[in-house]
Short mmCIF file of C-alpha atoms and ligand atoms in Angstrom, two decimals:
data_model
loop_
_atom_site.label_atom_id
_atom_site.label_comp_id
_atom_site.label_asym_id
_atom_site.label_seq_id
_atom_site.Cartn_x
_atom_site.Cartn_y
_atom_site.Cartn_z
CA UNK A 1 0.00 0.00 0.00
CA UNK A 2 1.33 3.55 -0.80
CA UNK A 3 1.59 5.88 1.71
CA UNK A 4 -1.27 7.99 0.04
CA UNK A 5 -3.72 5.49 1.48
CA UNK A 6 -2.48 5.41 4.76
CA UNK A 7 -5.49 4.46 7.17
CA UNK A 8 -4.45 6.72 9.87
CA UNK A 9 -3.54 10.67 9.89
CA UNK A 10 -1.17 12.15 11.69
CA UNK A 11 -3.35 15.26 11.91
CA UNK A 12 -6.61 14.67 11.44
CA UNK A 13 -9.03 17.57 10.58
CA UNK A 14 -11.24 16.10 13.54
CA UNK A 15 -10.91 13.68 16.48
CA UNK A 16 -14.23 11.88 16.42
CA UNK A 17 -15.98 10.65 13.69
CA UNK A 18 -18.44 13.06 12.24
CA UNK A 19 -21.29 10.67 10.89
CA UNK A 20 -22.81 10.34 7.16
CA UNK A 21 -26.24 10.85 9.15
CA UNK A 22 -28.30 11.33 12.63
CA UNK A 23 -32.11 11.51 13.87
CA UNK A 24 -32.78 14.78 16.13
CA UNK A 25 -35.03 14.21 18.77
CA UNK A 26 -35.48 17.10 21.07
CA UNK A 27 -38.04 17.25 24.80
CA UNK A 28 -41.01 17.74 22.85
CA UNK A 29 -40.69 14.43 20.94
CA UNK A 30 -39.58 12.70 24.30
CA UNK A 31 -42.75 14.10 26.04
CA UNK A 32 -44.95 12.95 23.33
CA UNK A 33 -43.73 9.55 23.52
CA UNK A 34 -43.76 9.61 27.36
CA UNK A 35 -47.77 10.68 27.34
CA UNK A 36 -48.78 7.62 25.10
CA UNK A 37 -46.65 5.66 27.67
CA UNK A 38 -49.02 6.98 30.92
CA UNK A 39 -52.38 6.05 28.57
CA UNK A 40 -54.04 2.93 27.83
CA UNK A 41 -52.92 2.11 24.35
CA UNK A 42 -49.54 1.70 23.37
CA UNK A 43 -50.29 0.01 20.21
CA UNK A 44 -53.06 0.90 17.35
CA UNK A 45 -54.61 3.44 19.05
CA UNK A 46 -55.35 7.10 18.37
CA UNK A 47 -51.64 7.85 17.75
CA UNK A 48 -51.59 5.88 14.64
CA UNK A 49 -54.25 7.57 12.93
CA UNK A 50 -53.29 10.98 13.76
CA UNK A 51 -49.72 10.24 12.01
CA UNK A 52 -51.50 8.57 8.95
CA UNK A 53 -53.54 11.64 8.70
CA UNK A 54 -50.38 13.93 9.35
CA UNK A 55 -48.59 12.05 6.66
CA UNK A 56 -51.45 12.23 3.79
CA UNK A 57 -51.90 15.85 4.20
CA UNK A 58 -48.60 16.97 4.49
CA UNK A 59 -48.08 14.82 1.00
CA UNK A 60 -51.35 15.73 -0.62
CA UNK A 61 -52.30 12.11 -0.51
CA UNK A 62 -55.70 10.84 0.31
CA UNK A 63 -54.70 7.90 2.34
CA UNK A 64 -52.11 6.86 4.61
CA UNK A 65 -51.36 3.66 5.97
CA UNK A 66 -48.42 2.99 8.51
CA UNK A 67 -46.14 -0.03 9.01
CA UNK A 68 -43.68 -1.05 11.28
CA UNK A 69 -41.00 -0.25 8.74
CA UNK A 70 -40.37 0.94 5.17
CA UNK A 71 -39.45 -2.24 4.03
CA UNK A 72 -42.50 -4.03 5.29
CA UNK A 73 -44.50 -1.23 3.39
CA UNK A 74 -43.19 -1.69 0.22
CA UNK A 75 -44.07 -5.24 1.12
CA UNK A 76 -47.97 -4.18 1.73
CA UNK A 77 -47.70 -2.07 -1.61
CA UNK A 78 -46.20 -4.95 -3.51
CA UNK A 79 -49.32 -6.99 -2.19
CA UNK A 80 -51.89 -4.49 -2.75
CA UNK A 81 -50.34 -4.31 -6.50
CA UNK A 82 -51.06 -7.87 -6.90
CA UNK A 83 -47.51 -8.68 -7.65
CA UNK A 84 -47.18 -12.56 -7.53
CA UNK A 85 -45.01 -15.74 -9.28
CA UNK A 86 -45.69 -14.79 -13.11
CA UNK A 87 -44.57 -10.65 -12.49
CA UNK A 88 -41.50 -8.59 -13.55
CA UNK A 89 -41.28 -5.80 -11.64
CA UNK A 90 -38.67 -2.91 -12.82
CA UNK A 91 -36.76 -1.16 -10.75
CA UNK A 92 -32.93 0.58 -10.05
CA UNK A 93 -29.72 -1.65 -8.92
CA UNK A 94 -28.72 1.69 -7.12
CA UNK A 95 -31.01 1.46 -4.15
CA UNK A 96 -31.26 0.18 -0.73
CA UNK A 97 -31.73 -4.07 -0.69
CA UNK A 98 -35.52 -3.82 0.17
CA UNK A 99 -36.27 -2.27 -3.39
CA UNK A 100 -36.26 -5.17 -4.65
CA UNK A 101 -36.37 -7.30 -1.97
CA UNK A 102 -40.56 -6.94 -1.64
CA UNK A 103 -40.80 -8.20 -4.86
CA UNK A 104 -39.05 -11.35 -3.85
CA UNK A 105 -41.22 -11.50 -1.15
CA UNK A 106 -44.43 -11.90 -3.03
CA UNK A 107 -42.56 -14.50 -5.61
CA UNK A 108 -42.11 -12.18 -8.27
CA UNK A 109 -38.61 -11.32 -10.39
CA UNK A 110 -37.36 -8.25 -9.93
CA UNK A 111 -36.07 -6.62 -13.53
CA UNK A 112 -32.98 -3.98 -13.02
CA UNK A 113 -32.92 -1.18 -15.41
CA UNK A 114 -29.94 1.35 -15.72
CA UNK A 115 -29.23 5.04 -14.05
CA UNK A 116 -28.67 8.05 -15.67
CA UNK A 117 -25.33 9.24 -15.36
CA UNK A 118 -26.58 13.17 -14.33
CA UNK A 119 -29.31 12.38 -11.69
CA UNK A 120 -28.51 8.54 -10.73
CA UNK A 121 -31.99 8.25 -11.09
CA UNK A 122 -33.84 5.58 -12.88
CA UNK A 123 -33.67 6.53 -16.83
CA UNK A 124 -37.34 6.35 -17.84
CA UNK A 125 -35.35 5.17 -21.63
CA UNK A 126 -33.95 2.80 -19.53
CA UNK A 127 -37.34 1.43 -17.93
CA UNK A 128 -39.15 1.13 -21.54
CA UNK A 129 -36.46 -1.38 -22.90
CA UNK A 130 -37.28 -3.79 -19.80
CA UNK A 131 -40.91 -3.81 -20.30
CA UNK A 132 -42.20 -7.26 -21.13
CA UNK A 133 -45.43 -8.88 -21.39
CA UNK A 134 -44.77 -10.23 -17.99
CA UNK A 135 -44.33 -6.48 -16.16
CA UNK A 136 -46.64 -5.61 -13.90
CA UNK A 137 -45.06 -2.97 -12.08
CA UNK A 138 -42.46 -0.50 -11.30
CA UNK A 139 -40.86 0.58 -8.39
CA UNK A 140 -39.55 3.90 -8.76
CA UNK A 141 -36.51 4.97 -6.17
CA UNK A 142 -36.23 8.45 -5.62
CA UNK A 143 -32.24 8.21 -4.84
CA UNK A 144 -30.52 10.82 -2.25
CA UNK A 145 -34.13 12.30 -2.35
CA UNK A 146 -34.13 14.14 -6.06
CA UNK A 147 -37.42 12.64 -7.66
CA UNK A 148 -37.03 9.91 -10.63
CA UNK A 149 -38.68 11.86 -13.56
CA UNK A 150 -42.15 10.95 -11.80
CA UNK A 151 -43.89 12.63 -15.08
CA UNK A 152 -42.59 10.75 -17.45
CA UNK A 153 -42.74 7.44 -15.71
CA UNK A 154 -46.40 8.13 -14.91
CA UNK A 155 -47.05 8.52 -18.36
CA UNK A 156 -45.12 5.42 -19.25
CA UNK A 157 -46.98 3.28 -16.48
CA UNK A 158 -50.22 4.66 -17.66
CA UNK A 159 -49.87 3.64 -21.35
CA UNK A 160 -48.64 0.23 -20.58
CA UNK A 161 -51.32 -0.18 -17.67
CA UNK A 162 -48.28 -0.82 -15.04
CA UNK A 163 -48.74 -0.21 -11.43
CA UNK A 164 -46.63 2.47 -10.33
CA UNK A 165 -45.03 2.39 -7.20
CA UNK A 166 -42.90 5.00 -5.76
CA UNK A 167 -40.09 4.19 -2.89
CA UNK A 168 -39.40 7.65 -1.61
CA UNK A 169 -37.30 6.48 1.56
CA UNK A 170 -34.77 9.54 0.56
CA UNK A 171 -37.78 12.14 -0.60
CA UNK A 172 -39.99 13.43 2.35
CA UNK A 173 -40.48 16.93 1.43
CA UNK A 174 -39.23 16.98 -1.99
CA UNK A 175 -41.46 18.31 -4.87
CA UNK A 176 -41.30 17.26 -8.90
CA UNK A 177 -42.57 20.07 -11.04
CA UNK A 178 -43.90 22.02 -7.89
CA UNK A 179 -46.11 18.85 -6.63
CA UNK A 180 -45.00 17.07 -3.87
CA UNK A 181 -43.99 13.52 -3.65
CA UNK A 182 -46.78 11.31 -2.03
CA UNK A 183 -50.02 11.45 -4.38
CA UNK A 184 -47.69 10.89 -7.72
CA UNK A 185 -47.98 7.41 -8.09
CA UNK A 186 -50.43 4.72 -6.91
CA UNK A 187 -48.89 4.11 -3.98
CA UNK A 188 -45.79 5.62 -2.50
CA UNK A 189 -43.54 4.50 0.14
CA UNK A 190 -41.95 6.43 3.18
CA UNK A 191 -39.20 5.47 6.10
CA UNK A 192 -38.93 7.14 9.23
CA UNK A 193 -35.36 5.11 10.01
CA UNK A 194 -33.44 7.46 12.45
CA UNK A 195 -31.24 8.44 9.53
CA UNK A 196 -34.46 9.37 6.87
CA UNK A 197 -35.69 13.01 7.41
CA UNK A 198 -37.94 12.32 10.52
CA UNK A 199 -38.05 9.31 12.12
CA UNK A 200 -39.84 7.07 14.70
CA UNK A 201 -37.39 4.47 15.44
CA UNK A 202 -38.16 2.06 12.93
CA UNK A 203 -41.58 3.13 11.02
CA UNK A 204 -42.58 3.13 7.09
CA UNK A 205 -45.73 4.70 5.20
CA UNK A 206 -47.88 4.09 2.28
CA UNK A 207 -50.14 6.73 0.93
CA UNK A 208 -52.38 6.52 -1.91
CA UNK A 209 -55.30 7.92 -3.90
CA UNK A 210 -56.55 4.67 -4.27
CA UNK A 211 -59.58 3.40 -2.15
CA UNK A 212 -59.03 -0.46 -2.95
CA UNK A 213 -55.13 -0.11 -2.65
CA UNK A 214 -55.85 1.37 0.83
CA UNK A 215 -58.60 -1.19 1.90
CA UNK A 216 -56.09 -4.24 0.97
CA UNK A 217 -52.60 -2.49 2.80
CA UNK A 218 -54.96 -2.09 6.13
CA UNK A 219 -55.58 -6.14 5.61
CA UNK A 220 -52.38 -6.88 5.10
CA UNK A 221 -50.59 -5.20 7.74
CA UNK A 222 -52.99 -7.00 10.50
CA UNK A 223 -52.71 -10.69 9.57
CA UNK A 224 -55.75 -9.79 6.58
CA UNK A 225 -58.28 -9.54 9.05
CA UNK A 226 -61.17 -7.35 9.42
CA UNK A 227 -63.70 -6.30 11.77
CA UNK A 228 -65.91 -3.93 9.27
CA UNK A 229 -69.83 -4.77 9.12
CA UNK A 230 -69.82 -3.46 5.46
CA UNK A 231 -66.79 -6.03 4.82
CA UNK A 232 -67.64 -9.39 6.38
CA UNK A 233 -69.06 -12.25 4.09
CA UNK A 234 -71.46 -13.10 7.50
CA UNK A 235 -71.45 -11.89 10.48
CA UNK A 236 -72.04 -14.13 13.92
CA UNK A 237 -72.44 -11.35 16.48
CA UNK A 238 -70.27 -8.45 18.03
CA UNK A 239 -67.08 -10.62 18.52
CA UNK A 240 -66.71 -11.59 14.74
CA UNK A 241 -63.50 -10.87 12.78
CA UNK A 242 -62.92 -12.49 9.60
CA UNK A 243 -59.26 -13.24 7.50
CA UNK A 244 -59.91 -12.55 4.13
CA UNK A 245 -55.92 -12.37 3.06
CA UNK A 246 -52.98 -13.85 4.43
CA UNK A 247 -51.44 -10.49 6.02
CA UNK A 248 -48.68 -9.80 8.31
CA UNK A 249 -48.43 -8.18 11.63
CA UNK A 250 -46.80 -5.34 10.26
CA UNK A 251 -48.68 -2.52 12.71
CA UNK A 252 -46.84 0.44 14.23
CA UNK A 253 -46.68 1.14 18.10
CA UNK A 254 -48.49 4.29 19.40
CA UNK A 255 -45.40 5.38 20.68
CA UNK A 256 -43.88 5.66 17.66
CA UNK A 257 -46.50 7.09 15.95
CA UNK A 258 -46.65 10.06 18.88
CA UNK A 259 -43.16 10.64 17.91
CA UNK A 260 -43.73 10.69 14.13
CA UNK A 261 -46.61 13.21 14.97
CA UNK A 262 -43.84 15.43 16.86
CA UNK A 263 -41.31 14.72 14.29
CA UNK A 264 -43.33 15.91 11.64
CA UNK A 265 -43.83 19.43 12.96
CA UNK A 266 -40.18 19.94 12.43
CA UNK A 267 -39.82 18.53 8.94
CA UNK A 268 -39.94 21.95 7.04
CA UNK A 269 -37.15 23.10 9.12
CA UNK A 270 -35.23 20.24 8.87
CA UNK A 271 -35.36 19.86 5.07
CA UNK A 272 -34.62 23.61 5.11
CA UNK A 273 -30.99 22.91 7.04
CA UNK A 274 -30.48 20.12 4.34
CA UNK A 275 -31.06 22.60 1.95
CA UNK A 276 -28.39 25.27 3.52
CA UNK A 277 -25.78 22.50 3.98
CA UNK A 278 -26.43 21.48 0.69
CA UNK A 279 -25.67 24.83 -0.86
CA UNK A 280 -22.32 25.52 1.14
CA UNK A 281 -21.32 22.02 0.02
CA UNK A 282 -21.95 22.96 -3.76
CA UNK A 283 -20.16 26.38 -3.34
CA UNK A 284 -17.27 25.49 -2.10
CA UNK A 285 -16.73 21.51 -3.41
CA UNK A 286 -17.46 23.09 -7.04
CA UNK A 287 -14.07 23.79 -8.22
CA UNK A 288 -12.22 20.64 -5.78
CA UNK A 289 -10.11 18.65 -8.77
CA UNK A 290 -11.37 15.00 -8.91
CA UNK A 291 -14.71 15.95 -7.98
CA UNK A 292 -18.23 15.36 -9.15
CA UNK A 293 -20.67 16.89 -7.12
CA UNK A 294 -24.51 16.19 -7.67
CA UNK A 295 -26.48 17.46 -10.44
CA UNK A 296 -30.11 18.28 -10.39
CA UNK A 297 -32.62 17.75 -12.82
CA UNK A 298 -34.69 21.11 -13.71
CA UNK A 299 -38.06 20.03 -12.34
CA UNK A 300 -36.48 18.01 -9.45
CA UNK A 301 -36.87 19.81 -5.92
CA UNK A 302 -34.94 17.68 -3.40
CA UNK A 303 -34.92 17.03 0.54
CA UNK A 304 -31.85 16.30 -0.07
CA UNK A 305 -31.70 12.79 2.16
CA UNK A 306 -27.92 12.17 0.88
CA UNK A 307 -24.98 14.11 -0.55
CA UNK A 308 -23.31 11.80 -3.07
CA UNK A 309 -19.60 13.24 -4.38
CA UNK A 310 -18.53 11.23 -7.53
CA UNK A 311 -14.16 10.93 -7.82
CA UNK A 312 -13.48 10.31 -11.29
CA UNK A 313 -10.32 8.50 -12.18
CA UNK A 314 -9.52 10.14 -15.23
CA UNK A 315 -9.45 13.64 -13.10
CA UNK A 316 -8.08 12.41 -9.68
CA UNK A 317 -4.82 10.60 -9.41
CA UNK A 318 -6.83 8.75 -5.90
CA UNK A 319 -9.03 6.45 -6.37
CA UNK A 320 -12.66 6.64 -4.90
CA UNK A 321 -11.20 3.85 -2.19
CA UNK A 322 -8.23 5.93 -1.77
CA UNK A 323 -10.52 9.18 -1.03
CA UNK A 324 -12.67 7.29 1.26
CA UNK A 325 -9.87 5.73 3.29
CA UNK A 326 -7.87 9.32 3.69
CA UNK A 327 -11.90 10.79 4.61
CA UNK A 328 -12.34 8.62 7.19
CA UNK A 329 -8.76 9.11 8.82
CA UNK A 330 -9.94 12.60 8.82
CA UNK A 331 -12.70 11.99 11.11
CA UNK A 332 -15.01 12.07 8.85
CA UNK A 333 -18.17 9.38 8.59
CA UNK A 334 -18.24 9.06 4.71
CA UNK A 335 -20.20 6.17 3.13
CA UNK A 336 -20.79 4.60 -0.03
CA UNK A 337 -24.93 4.13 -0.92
CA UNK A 338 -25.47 1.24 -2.66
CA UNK A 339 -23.29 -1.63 -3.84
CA UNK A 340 -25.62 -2.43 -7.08
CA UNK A 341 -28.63 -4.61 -5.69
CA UNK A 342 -27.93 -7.46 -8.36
CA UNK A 343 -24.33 -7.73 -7.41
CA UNK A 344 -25.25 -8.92 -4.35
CA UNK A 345 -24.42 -12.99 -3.48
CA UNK A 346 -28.14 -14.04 -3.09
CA UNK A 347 -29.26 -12.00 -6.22
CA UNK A 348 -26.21 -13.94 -8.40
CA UNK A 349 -27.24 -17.13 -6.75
CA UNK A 350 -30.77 -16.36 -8.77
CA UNK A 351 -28.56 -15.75 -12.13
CA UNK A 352 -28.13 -12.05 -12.24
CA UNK A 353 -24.37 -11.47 -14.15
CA UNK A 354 -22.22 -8.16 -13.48
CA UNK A 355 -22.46 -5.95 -16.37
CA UNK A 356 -26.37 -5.89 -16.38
CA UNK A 357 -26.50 -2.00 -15.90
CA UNK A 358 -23.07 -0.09 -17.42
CA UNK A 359 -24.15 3.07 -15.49
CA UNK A 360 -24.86 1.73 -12.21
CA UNK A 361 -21.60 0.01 -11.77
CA UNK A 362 -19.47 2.56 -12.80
CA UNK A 363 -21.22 5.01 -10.16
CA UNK A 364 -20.47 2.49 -7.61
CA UNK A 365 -16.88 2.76 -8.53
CA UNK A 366 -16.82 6.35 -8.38
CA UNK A 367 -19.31 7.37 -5.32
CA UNK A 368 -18.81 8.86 -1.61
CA UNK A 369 -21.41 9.77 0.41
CA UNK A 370 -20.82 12.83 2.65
CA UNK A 371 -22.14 13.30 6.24
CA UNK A 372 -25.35 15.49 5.64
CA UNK A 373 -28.48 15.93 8.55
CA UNK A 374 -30.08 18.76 10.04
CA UNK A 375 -28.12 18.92 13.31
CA UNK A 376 -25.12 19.54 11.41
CA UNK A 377 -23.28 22.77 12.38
CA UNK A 378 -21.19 24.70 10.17
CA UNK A 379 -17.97 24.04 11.67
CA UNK A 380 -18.88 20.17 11.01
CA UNK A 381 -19.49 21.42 6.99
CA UNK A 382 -16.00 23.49 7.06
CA UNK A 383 -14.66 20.05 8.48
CA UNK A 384 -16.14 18.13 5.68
CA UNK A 385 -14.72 20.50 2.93
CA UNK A 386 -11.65 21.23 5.24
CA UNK A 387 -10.71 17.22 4.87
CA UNK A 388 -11.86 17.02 0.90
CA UNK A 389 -9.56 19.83 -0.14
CA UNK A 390 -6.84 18.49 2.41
CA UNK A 391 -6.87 15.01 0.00
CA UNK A 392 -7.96 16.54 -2.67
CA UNK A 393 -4.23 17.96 -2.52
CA UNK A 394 -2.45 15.00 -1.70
CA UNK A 395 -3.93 12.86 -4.81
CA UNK A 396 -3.16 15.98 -7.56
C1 PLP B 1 -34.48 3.13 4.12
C2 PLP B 1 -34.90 2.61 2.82
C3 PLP B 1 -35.87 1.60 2.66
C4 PLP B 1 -36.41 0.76 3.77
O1 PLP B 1 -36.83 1.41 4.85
P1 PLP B 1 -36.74 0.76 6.32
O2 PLP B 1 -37.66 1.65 7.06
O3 PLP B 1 -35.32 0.83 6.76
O4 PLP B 1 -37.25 -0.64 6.24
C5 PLP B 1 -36.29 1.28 1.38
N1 PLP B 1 -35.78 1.89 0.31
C6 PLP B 1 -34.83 2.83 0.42
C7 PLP B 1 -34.31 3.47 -0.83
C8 PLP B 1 -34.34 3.20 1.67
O5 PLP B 1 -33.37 4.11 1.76
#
C-alpha cells in the first residue's frame, strides 16, 4: 500500500468521527412519547391515525397507511399491486436491498434497469427497454431524495397499464414540477429510520389515492383480518372478525407514531438545514479537482436525504477507495450508498451477471457519500470541505 492510502492521519481535521447521518429528537418528541406511555394504548390506538392523517396531508395524498418499517411497506404495496409468481417488476440496482427485496417476497422477479449518469436516477429510456409482457409494475426509487422523472414514468406506467409504485425512503419533502412527492404514483412509500428526514425508530408509510389499494394495505398489515360490518361475508355477532388475506403483523406502536406526529412538525425546518448544507457544500466543493458533485434535474426539488460526491479516475490521481480511506482518517463518517442490488451474493445465486447495468456500476466505482443531517453545524461542513480539499491535494 502507498503511503497515500495510509489508514491513519497524523493530523486529522477532527478527532471523532463526524457521521454520514443522525435523527434529532429534542423534549417535545420525548414528552410525546412519554404521554402515550401513561395512557391505555400503546399500540393501534389514536396515535396511529393521527400520524396517517399527518402524513397524507402533508403529501397531498388521500390515504395513509403505517407499518412497522419501510421495508414491510413496500411489502404491503407490492401486495396491494397484486404482484405474484408470473410478475417482472422494474426497478434501479442503485437502491437500498428492500427495493427489490418486496418483490421477492411476493414471488415475483425483480427486472434492473440502468441510471442516468446526471441524476442517478432511474432513466425512464432505460425502464421502456425492460418492459415485457410479464411487467406488472415498477418501483420507482427516488435516490438521495431528487425525484425519478415521476412525469414521465407516470405517463409510461399509464400507457402500458403498469402499477406504479414510488419508494421515496430519501424524498420526504421533496417536490417534482412544484407537486409534492406522495399522491404521484399509486402508492408511494416512506421510512422514518433514524437516519431518513424524521423518524420514529423504525416506522414506514404508504399513501395513496386509491380506495381499494388502501382497503387491501390495512388487511395486510394485521394478519388480513377485518372487523368492518360493510366487509364481512357473514357476520355471527359483536365478537366476529374475519381473515380474508394472508397479512402480516406489520402494525406500528403508538409510541412511535406520537413521535412521528412530533417529528413531523419539524420537517420543514429540517429539510430547510439540508437545503443550507447542501448549498455551502456545492459552493465550495465546485471547483475541488477529482470531484463530481450532484447534479439536479430542472423540475427536481430535493430534501436532499444524501450528498453523493462522484471521484473520477480520469481527473483524480486517488481512487474513490483511496478518497474514502484518507476521509475517514480525517474523522469524517463518509459512506458509499449502494453496492448495485444485483451484485449482491443471493441475487447472483438467482442468475443475475455483473455488467447488467453499465451506469450503475461505474457510479459504484466512483461514489462517496458525505455526512449530511439537520443537526449539522457549520464548523462540522468546514470540516467536511476542510478534509476534501486536504486530499484533494495529496492525490493531484
Ligand atoms: C431506508 C430505505 C428503505 C427501507 O426502509 P426501512 O424503514 O429501513 O425498512 C427502502 N428503500 C430505500 C431506498 C431506503 O433508503
Amino acid at each position: 500500500m502507498s503511503d497515500k492510502s495510509n489508514a491513519f492521519s497524523t493530523n486529522p481535521v477532527r478527532s471523532t468521527m463526524l457521521p454520514y447521518g443522525q435523527q434529532w429528537i429534542d423534549e417535545q418528541d420525548i414528552e410525546a412519547v412519554v404521554e402515550v406511555l401513561k395512557g391505555d394504548m400503546i399500540t393501534q390506538g389514536p396515535a396511529i391515525e393521527a400520524f396517517e392523517n399527518k402524513v397524507a396531508a402533508y403529501v397531498g395524498a388521500k390515504y395513509a397507511v403505517a407499518f412497522t418499517n419501510g421495508t414491510a411497506a413496500l411489502h404491503g404495496a407490492c401486495f396491494a399491486a397484486g404482484i405474484g409468481e408470473e410478475d417482472e417488476v422494474i426497478t434501479t440496482p442503485i437502491t437500498f436491498l428492500a427495493s427489490s427485496n418486496c418483490v421477492l417476497y411476493q414471488g415475483g422477479t425483480p427486472v434492473f434497469a440502468d441510471i442516468d449518469m446526471n441524476t442517478y436516477n432511474l432513466d425512464p429510456a432505460m425502464i421502456e427497454l425492460k418492459i415485457t409482457e410479464r411487467t406488472k409494475a415498477i418501483i420507482a426509487v427516488d435516490f438521495t431524495g431528487q425525484p425519478v422523472e415521476i412525469d414521465r414514468i407516470s405517463m409510461l406506467a399509464r400507457d402500458r397499464q403498469l402499477v406504479l409504485i414510488q419508494d421515496a425512503a430519501h424524498s420526504l419533502g421533496a417536490s417534482f414540477g412544484g407537486r409534492k412527492i406522495g399522491s404521484w404514483a399509486d402508492m408511494t412509500m416512506f421510512s422514518f429510520h433514524p437516519v431518513k428526514h424524521v423518524t420514529t425508530g423504525e416506522g414506514g408509510i404508504i399513501t395513496t389515492d386509491n380506495e381499494e389499494y388502501y382497503r387491501k394495505l390495512m388487511l395486510f398489515r394485521s394478519h388480513g383480518v377485518t372487523k368492518i360490518p360493510g366487509e364481512l361475508t357473514k357476520n355471527d355477532g359483536p365478537w366476529y372478525y374475519e381473515m380474508q388475506e394472508l397479512g402480516y403483523n406489520y402494525r406500528m406502536t403508538d409510541l412511535q407514531a406520537a413521535l412521528g406526529v412530533s417529528q413531523m412538525d419539524k420537517l420543514d425546518d429540517f429539510i430547510a438545514r439540508r437545503r443550507e448544507i447542501v448549498s455551502m457544500y456545492n459552493e465550495r466543493l465546485s471547483n475541488i479537482p477529482g470531484v463530481i458533485i450532484p447534479i439536479q434535474h430542472p423540475k427536481a426539488e430535493s430534501s436532499w436525504h444524501l450528498y453523493v460526491i462522484r471521484i473520477e479516475p480520469t481527473c483524480s490521481q486517488g481512487s474513490r477507495r483511496e478518497w474514502f480511506e484518507a476521509l475517514r482518517a480525517e474523522g469524517i463518517g463518509v459512506n458509499v450508498h449502494y453496492i448495485p442490488v444485483y451484485l449482491q451474493p443471493f441475487y447472483k445465486k438467482m442468475g443475475y451477471q455483473p455488467g447488467l447495468c453499465e451506469n450503475a456500476e461505474h457510479y459504484y466505482e466512483t461514489a462517496i457519500t458525505l455526512p449530511l443531517f439537520p443537526k449539522m453545524s457549520n464548523s462540522d461542513v468546514d470540516d467536511v470541505v476542510a478534509a476534501i480539499v486536504k486530499v484533494s491535494k495529496r492525490f493531484s
